[in-house]
Amino acid sequence: MRAGEYDFVVVANRLPVDRVVAPDGSVSWRTSPGGLVTAMEPVMRAADGAWVGWSGDTDETGGEGGDTAAPFDEGGVHLVPVPLSSAEVEEYYEGFSNGTLWPLYHDVIAAPEFHRDWWDAYVAVNRRFAQATAAQAAEGATVWVQDYQLQLVPAMLRERRPDLRIGFFNHIPFPPYELFAQLPWRGQVLDGLLGADLVGFQRMSDANNFLRACRRARGLASRRQELVTGGRRVRATAFPISIDSGSFDALARTERTEGRVAEVRFELGAPRKVLLGVDRLDYTKGITHRLKAYGELLADGAVDPEDTVLVQVATPSRERVASYRALRDEIELTVGRINGDHGTIGRPAVQYLHHSQPREEMAALYRAADVMLVTALRDGMNLVAKEYVASRHDERGVLVLSEFTGAADELTQALLVNPHDINRLKELILQALAMGEKEQARRMRALRRRVLEHDVTRWASEFLRSLEQLTDGGSPVAVEPAAGAERTALAADRAADAVGAAELVR
Ligand code: ADQ
């Protein structure tokens, strides 16, 4: 296969832009919101690389017209659109990615569905992404594959282009083997990921779940976050993602934001205390748990709706999927009930917004909130928690944070909670509302130190440096046989899993 011209290529399900067609038919591109886009934007601008991804549109040729549509440059980045047909969007994206992998990797909070035709579409689309990437990458280039929609790309790419340096980063959790083992194609998914030199995860526990899956389903011995397969060294470890902390901090300090903070607080009925939730409308985010706790506090009389308001911003998400529509109905019914029971004219107990907000408005909301509620049932990282912290240069405000987020590993000065424990969640909301300024400042200072020092640029450069070090010199370093505790763990894993052992001989 002929090499392309880009020394650095990012491969992600979505391009970082949305196609906008004006009434006169002219086409333009607008930067799209979302965790990954927010995270990668500053890195791509600095790197002058290429980005391979789906444009968000459907193309009924389904790639028959080629692996990519016409590439174009936008905001200093070379964008390479991968076409998907509407059937592929249904089966690869809504189906296998969001109906199988998303629930399976998020602790089976919702039941994953396993369909063979979804898997076939996932394989076909991953192959198209690998082909498109192979055509863009220069000889010896670095390719960074993003997220669970593209887990087969690393091996497919290596097969076509063994000269490349390949990294993969999983933005969502990697589940314990006991859950991962349910996946009928577990071995193939692991083989796909093992095509990378470096497999990055949000938390160390995710990396260790992955290594354990490799031991159990592929019989590979791992040592110190590394294993050897096909004569190559593969490293799996944690790189907790972050935000562009400096720019959030600066945005929160502008005169315009300050002005908007005062307006927002006035509109919400200042001096009422403001609780805030900001999430994609997803069942992993624990929005219903948060509403339950708040509704009970109002019903108990522990919180007076005259003094307090909960602002819930729920960004529309995956609305073509039935379970997401059902969740939206449930949330809106609950909000309606709480407001019916506890609101007064012009003064709802819950102020609910179901749309996306400009970044400036988000910064003003964060600055206006006395308490930020992040109650995810499982979340790879949760950037909202970090954005809240970055916005609080006034060292005020309290973060209530689920211990099931990646962010909880770093933001230990938050009020950490198990969101399933509604009584404890209620106690912590009250504690947050009552917390004195001195303690707020003490906690917020420590949180800010962490978030401002560990920003998204550092995340990307640490990942890329580690990838470079790993592949420098070319010759793979042999891993000694698993020793000590590791060997015992491997033996126990093998003994416990007859299926894994059977796969060992394949
Ligand atoms: P998400 O599940 O999308 O990301 P999160 O990390 O919270 O979750 O990122 C959401 C982003 O969207 C934030 O930057 C937030 O500001 C923005 N956003 C949310 N609601 C918005 C609204 N109404 N208007 C405008 N912007 C809004 C996935 C994983 C996470 C992981 C990220 C990055 O599920 O666990 O942290 O990728 O790796």
XYZ file of C-alpha atoms and ligand atoms in Angstrom:
544
model
C 0.000 0.000 0.000
C 1.330 3.471 -0.895
C 2.046 5.823 2.002
C 0.267 9.163 2.372
C 1.775 12.468 3.452
C 0.718 13.052 7.064
C 3.114 12.292 9.920
C 0.356 12.455 12.551
C -3.141 11.090 11.999
C -6.036 11.028 14.444
C -8.757 8.472 13.723
C -12.089 8.924 15.483
C -15.678 7.946 14.818
C -16.628 11.576 14.173
C -14.874 14.406 12.444
C -14.589 17.409 14.775
C -17.092 19.332 12.603
C -20.769 19.154 11.569
C -21.903 19.745 7.998
C -24.334 22.649 7.757
C -26.384 23.110 4.588
C -27.783 26.645 4.172
C -31.235 27.236 2.543
C -29.417 28.274 -0.663
C -27.735 24.861 -0.721
C -24.247 26.083 0.217
C -22.315 23.828 2.575
C -20.249 24.963 5.542
C -18.748 23.269 8.611
C -19.263 24.058 12.279
C -17.188 22.661 15.144
C -19.341 20.081 16.947
C -19.606 19.764 20.747
C -18.769 16.613 22.770
C -16.190 15.118 25.104
C -13.664 13.945 22.530
C -13.879 17.024 20.337
C -13.489 19.303 23.340
C -10.432 17.311 24.369
C -8.656 16.970 21.023
C -9.229 20.421 19.528
C -6.170 22.191 20.978
C -3.929 19.187 20.297
C -4.876 18.982 16.625
C -4.450 22.711 16.086
C -0.891 22.498 17.397
C 0.030 19.308 15.519
C -0.992 20.251 11.947
C -2.131 16.705 11.285
C -4.925 14.840 9.515
C -8.172 13.665 11.150
C -10.045 10.680 9.711
C -13.701 10.343 10.771
C -17.358 10.147 9.798
C -18.948 13.488 8.848
C -22.263 12.658 10.519
C -24.074 12.493 7.180
C -25.250 9.348 5.489
C -24.053 8.381 2.064
C -26.057 5.648 0.373
C -23.098 4.449 -1.671
C -21.876 3.103 1.730
C -18.285 3.526 0.749
C -18.694 1.882 -2.645
C -17.499 5.111 -4.199
C -14.246 4.753 -2.221
C -13.102 4.663 1.395
C -13.346 8.417 1.784
C -15.264 11.404 0.440
C -13.250 14.430 -0.722
C -10.877 15.571 2.067
C -10.852 19.274 2.968
C -9.008 21.644 5.319
C -10.803 23.375 8.153
C -9.294 25.387 11.007
C -5.778 24.258 10.131
C -6.635 20.538 10.179
C -6.811 18.204 7.164
C -10.178 16.444 7.476
C -10.814 13.103 5.773
C -14.492 12.067 5.786
C -15.305 8.335 5.899
C -18.729 7.691 4.320
C -21.362 5.588 6.102
C -24.675 4.421 4.686
C -27.835 4.795 6.794
C -27.855 0.994 7.332
C -24.278 1.214 8.650
C -25.191 4.070 10.959
C -27.967 1.868 12.351
C -25.879 -1.286 12.693
C -22.320 -0.116 13.346
C -23.011 3.112 15.279
C -26.431 2.945 16.938
C -26.296 -0.856 17.027
C -22.931 -2.369 17.893
C -21.260 0.771 19.296
C -24.144 2.188 21.313
C -26.443 -0.823 21.792
C -23.757 -3.488 22.479
C -20.431 -1.954 23.550
C -21.653 1.184 25.395
C -23.875 -0.679 27.912
C -21.427 -3.613 28.196
C -18.501 -1.307 28.968
C -20.595 0.757 31.421
C -21.175 -2.055 33.904
C -24.285 -3.374 32.101
C -26.392 -0.548 33.649
C -28.602 -1.199 30.604
C -28.736 -4.627 28.962
C -26.381 -4.968 25.972
C -27.840 -6.517 22.818
C -25.796 -8.972 20.773
C -26.640 -9.174 17.071
C -24.467 -10.850 14.476
C -25.418 -8.405 11.717
C -24.385 -5.480 13.965
C -21.001 -7.145 14.450
C -20.584 -7.669 10.692
C -21.259 -3.946 10.116
C -18.759 -3.052 12.885
C -16.054 -5.129 11.163
C -16.825 -3.637 7.730
C -16.802 -0.032 8.969
C -13.627 -0.536 11.030
C -11.983 -1.914 7.881
C -13.012 1.186 5.922
C -11.528 3.447 8.614
C -8.284 1.436 8.563
C -8.050 1.697 4.773
C -8.718 5.446 4.805
C -6.071 5.934 7.497
C -3.478 3.780 5.727
C -3.882 6.019 2.677
C -3.220 9.237 4.659
C -0.334 8.199 6.925
C 3.228 8.904 5.780
C 5.967 6.271 6.083
C 6.653 5.699 9.814
C 3.840 8.088 10.852
C 2.173 8.139 14.257
C -1.512 7.203 14.222
C -3.743 7.770 17.213
C -6.998 5.781 17.122
C -9.781 6.981 19.430
C -12.414 5.086 21.297
C -14.640 2.038 21.448
C -16.222 2.443 18.002
C -12.843 1.642 16.368
C -11.303 -1.138 18.441
C -10.486 -3.288 15.398
C -8.662 -0.497 13.558
C -5.219 -0.922 15.234
C -4.759 -4.544 14.022
C -6.345 -3.850 10.616
C -4.014 -0.902 10.169
C -0.922 -2.795 11.277
C -1.686 -5.535 8.783
C -1.691 -2.950 5.967
C 1.051 -0.701 7.324
C 3.517 -2.417 9.679
C 5.738 0.702 9.475
C 3.311 2.797 11.548
C 3.480 3.685 15.218
C -0.042 3.023 16.502
C -1.686 4.275 19.697
C -5.240 3.651 20.874
C -7.143 5.509 23.575
C -10.380 4.255 25.106
C -12.499 7.159 26.376
C -14.992 4.951 28.175
C -14.337 2.356 30.891
C -13.026 -1.121 30.075
C -15.171 -3.620 31.980
C -14.090 -6.400 34.348
C -13.549 -9.708 32.504
C -16.663 -11.241 34.061
C -18.735 -8.716 32.048
C -16.481 -8.456 28.969
C -16.621 -12.245 28.601
C -20.302 -11.967 27.613
C -19.258 -10.472 24.270
C -19.454 -13.215 21.610
C -16.574 -11.502 19.736
C -14.378 -10.827 22.783
C -11.289 -12.505 21.288
C -11.541 -10.528 18.047
C -11.926 -7.235 19.924
C -8.816 -7.964 22.004
C -6.868 -8.936 18.868
C -7.950 -5.631 17.294
C -6.674 -3.587 20.241
C -3.455 -5.609 20.443
C -2.542 -4.231 17.008
C -1.601 -0.999 18.843
C 1.789 -0.382 20.482
C 0.167 1.566 23.295
C -3.399 1.088 24.566
C -4.423 3.967 26.837
C -7.258 4.030 29.346
C -8.748 6.614 31.696
C -8.023 4.699 34.917
C -5.477 2.089 35.952
C -8.369 -0.254 36.783
C -9.501 -0.093 33.118
C -5.979 -0.943 31.896
C -5.786 -3.827 34.338
C -9.203 -5.129 33.251
C -7.911 -5.130 29.665
C -4.678 -6.953 30.578
C -6.630 -9.504 32.549
C -8.939 -10.067 29.558
C -5.829 -10.668 27.406
C -4.620 -13.235 29.932
C -7.958 -14.972 30.198
C -9.171 -14.958 26.600
C -5.826 -14.986 24.801
C -3.505 -16.682 27.270
C -0.992 -13.818 27.129
C 1.271 -13.216 30.100
C 1.561 -9.608 31.216
C 4.113 -7.926 33.393
C 4.308 -4.312 34.567
C 1.514 -3.128 32.236
C 3.102 -4.832 29.225
C 2.723 -7.989 27.212
C 4.277 -9.451 24.088
C 2.248 -10.673 21.145
C 3.433 -11.594 17.669
C 6.976 -10.562 18.677
C 5.813 -7.041 19.524
C 5.599 -5.299 22.860
C 2.189 -3.818 23.759
C 1.736 -1.488 26.720
C -1.598 -0.847 28.452
C -1.772 1.873 31.053
C -3.710 4.915 32.293
C -3.661 8.415 30.766
C -6.480 10.328 32.478
C -7.897 12.791 29.960
C -8.457 16.412 30.863
C -9.722 19.723 29.478
C -8.165 22.882 28.114
C -8.087 24.136 31.712
C -6.314 27.419 31.005
C -8.824 28.562 28.410
C -11.761 27.608 30.670
C -10.181 29.515 33.526
C -9.662 32.547 31.268
C -13.188 32.349 29.884
C -14.642 32.298 33.402
C -12.670 35.452 34.299
C -13.859 37.667 31.425
C -15.999 40.698 32.189
C -18.695 39.297 29.941
C -18.879 36.044 31.900
C -18.895 37.931 35.209
C -21.807 40.000 33.913
C -23.655 36.915 32.757
C -23.091 35.195 36.149
C -24.899 38.069 37.879
C -27.742 37.885 35.341
C -28.106 34.109 35.697
C -28.207 34.319 39.487
C -30.788 37.113 39.304
C -32.934 35.153 36.814
C -32.774 32.104 39.091
C -34.079 34.161 42.019
C -30.928 35.274 43.888
C -30.034 34.876 46.704
C -31.398 31.381 46.106
C -28.678 28.700 46.233
C -28.014 27.086 42.869
C -27.404 23.362 42.369
C -26.268 22.399 38.860
C -26.205 19.251 36.720
C -24.774 19.249 33.165
C -24.826 16.000 31.202
C -25.451 14.388 27.886
C -28.860 12.817 28.329
C -27.546 9.289 28.943
C -28.508 6.541 31.414
C -24.900 6.321 32.619
C -24.995 9.874 33.979
C -27.287 9.149 36.958
C -29.665 12.060 36.260
C -32.646 10.136 37.650
C -30.728 9.337 40.879
C -29.924 13.043 41.301
C -33.558 14.055 40.737
C -34.720 11.397 43.173
C -32.415 12.672 45.911
C -33.365 16.305 45.300
C -37.100 15.510 45.080
C -36.914 13.669 48.414
C -35.062 16.556 50.070
C -37.869 18.881 48.967
C -40.562 16.424 50.083
C -38.817 15.947 53.470
C -38.717 19.716 53.931
C -34.914 19.528 54.313
C -34.550 21.888 51.333
C -36.882 24.851 50.774
C -37.600 25.581 47.090
C -37.820 29.264 48.015
C -34.115 29.158 48.929
C -32.774 26.638 46.442
C -33.055 25.717 42.769
C -31.655 22.813 40.760
C -30.608 23.677 37.199
C -30.388 20.562 35.034
C -28.877 20.970 31.578
C -29.415 17.759 29.607
C -27.883 17.782 26.127
C -29.902 15.817 23.541
C -28.118 12.565 22.751
C -28.733 9.424 20.608
C -32.386 10.331 20.171
C -32.918 7.727 17.462
C -32.330 4.984 20.048
C -35.569 3.922 21.814
C -34.017 3.540 25.292
C -32.683 7.125 25.120
C -36.132 8.444 24.156
C -37.618 6.499 27.079
C -35.004 7.984 29.458
C -35.828 11.489 28.257
C -39.527 10.843 28.941
C -38.720 9.538 32.431
C -36.549 12.538 33.291
C -39.065 15.053 31.982
C -41.920 13.340 33.837
C -39.899 13.486 37.074
C -38.987 17.156 36.567
C -42.665 17.926 35.884
C -43.733 16.109 39.055
C -41.162 17.890 41.243
C -42.169 21.260 39.816
C -45.878 20.430 40.159
C -45.386 19.508 43.805
C -42.874 22.161 44.870
C -42.697 24.996 42.333
C -44.521 28.308 42.410
C -45.410 30.654 39.560
C -42.188 31.938 37.994
C -40.156 29.887 40.446
C -39.694 26.240 39.415
C -37.843 23.960 41.855
C -35.989 22.431 38.889
C -34.990 24.566 35.934
C -34.611 22.087 33.086
C -32.889 22.837 29.749
C -32.805 20.273 26.971
C -30.389 21.834 24.527
C -26.761 22.516 23.981
C -25.257 25.774 25.326
C -22.401 27.939 24.048
C -19.171 27.572 26.034
C -19.541 31.110 27.447
C -22.944 30.225 28.887
C -21.543 26.984 30.349
C -18.760 28.943 32.069
C -21.325 31.400 33.494
C -23.515 28.530 34.748
C -20.519 26.851 36.426
C -19.588 30.145 38.058
C -23.175 30.715 39.218
C -23.540 27.251 40.799
C -23.015 26.865 44.541
C -23.039 23.089 44.174
C -22.161 20.961 41.124
C -23.753 17.509 41.058
C -21.936 14.804 39.048
C -23.693 11.553 39.907
C -22.726 9.247 37.029
C -23.295 5.532 37.632
C -20.228 4.839 35.480
C -18.181 7.341 33.448
C -14.787 6.998 31.766
C -13.649 10.387 33.075
C -16.360 13.133 33.173
C -15.057 16.394 31.799
C -17.919 18.417 33.289
C -16.437 17.957 36.786
C -13.102 19.353 35.564
C -14.767 22.239 33.714
C -16.556 23.246 36.916
C -13.291 23.303 38.842
C -11.451 25.225 36.098
C -14.187 27.879 36.124
C -13.944 28.539 39.898
C -11.034 30.984 40.174
C -13.077 32.537 43.012
C -12.335 29.321 44.992
C -15.987 28.955 45.826
C -18.471 26.195 45.081
C -18.674 22.532 46.048
C -18.273 19.531 43.756
C -20.314 16.439 44.637
C -18.710 13.682 42.552
C -19.602 10.069 41.904
C -16.860 7.648 42.861
C -17.679 5.721 39.654
C -16.171 8.402 37.401
C -12.556 8.425 36.256
C -12.368 11.961 37.646
C -12.841 10.605 41.174
C -9.323 9.096 41.053
C -7.874 12.600 40.706
C -10.416 14.944 42.312
C -10.219 13.476 45.769
C -11.050 16.800 47.491
C -14.592 16.639 46.073
C -17.431 15.205 48.159
C -17.254 11.654 46.789
C -20.445 9.610 46.695
C -21.925 6.308 45.600
C -24.930 7.648 43.636
C -26.920 4.460 44.208
C -26.917 5.330 47.926
C -29.719 7.919 47.827
C -29.616 8.618 51.570
C -25.895 9.379 51.449
C -26.363 11.490 48.333
C -29.034 13.516 50.180
C -26.686 13.983 53.162
C -23.889 15.178 50.913
C -26.147 17.638 49.063
C -27.092 19.133 52.428
C -23.448 19.175 53.519
C -22.497 20.919 50.275
C -25.259 23.524 50.653
C -24.153 24.246 54.222
C -20.370 24.227 53.648
C -18.589 27.350 54.907
C -16.496 29.551 52.615
C -13.207 28.515 54.217
C -13.715 24.825 53.601
C -14.994 25.488 50.082
C -11.804 27.435 49.343
C -9.546 24.784 50.893
C -11.056 22.016 48.780
C -11.350 24.091 45.611
C -7.691 25.177 45.792
C -6.554 21.550 45.814
C -8.945 20.609 42.997
C -7.802 23.551 40.885
C -4.147 22.694 41.359
C -4.804 19.253 39.923
C -6.982 20.387 36.990
C -4.817 23.345 35.973
C -1.585 21.328 36.106
C -2.983 18.282 34.308
C -4.632 19.731 31.221
C -5.501 18.151 27.887
C -2.239 19.214 26.265
C -0.321 17.374 28.961
C -2.586 14.325 28.489
C -1.865 14.212 24.758
C 1.858 14.873 25.067
C 2.275 12.230 27.787
C 0.446 9.675 25.647
C 2.437 10.519 22.516
C 5.765 10.627 24.366
C 5.069 7.246 25.875
C 4.145 5.867 22.432
C 7.375 7.217 21.004
C 9.556 5.806 23.787
C 7.900 2.419 23.456
C 8.564 2.154 19.753
C 11.985 3.844 19.645
C 14.772 1.590 18.470
C 12.310 -0.675 16.690
C 13.251 -4.068 18.130
C 10.607 -5.359 20.528
C 11.798 -6.005 24.050
C 11.002 -9.533 25.157
C 8.943 -9.832 28.307
C 10.168 -12.394 30.774
C 7.724 -15.100 31.801
C 5.228 -13.785 34.350
C 6.815 -13.956 37.755
C 5.580 -14.301 41.322
C 2.128 -12.965 42.033
C 1.553 -12.359 38.347
C 2.152 -16.026 37.566
C -0.142 -17.115 40.375
C -2.846 -14.791 39.059
C -2.397 -16.192 35.569
C -2.631 -19.768 36.817
C -5.751 -18.940 38.809
C -7.280 -17.176 35.795
C -6.601 -20.158 33.589
C -7.943 -22.677 36.060
C -11.069 -20.650 36.623
C -11.932 -20.218 32.979
C -12.237 -23.365 30.920
C -13.427 -21.343 27.917
C -10.414 -19.057 28.136
C -8.170 -22.104 28.310
C -9.838 -23.569 25.229
C -9.189 -20.351 23.338
C -5.550 -20.518 24.411
C -4.777 -23.274 21.957
C -6.283 -21.454 18.959
P -19.204 12.297 27.442
O -19.949 11.079 27.863
O -19.852 13.102 26.389
O -17.709 11.939 27.006
P -18.150 14.328 29.405
O -16.779 13.874 29.739
O -18.874 14.897 30.573
O -19.044 13.159 28.823
O -18.050 15.426 28.285
C -19.170 16.154 27.874
C -18.726 17.447 27.185
O -19.853 18.018 26.522
C -18.215 18.484 28.174
O -17.138 19.159 27.610
C -19.411 19.426 28.359
O -19.080 20.758 28.605
C -20.102 19.326 27.021
N -21.541 19.520 27.229
C -22.382 18.753 27.953
N -23.627 19.276 27.945
C -23.554 20.397 27.201
C -24.511 21.393 26.783
N -25.813 21.345 27.125
N -24.078 22.394 26.010
C -22.784 22.458 25.629
N -21.858 21.570 25.981
C -22.236 20.551 26.743
C -16.964 10.712 26.820
C -16.910 9.785 28.036
C -16.405 10.545 29.243
C -15.041 11.175 28.948
C -15.073 11.938 27.637
C -13.674 12.366 27.215
O -18.196 9.215 28.293
O -16.301 9.690 30.377
O -14.704 12.073 29.982
O -15.614 11.151 26.576
O -12.812 11.276 27.201
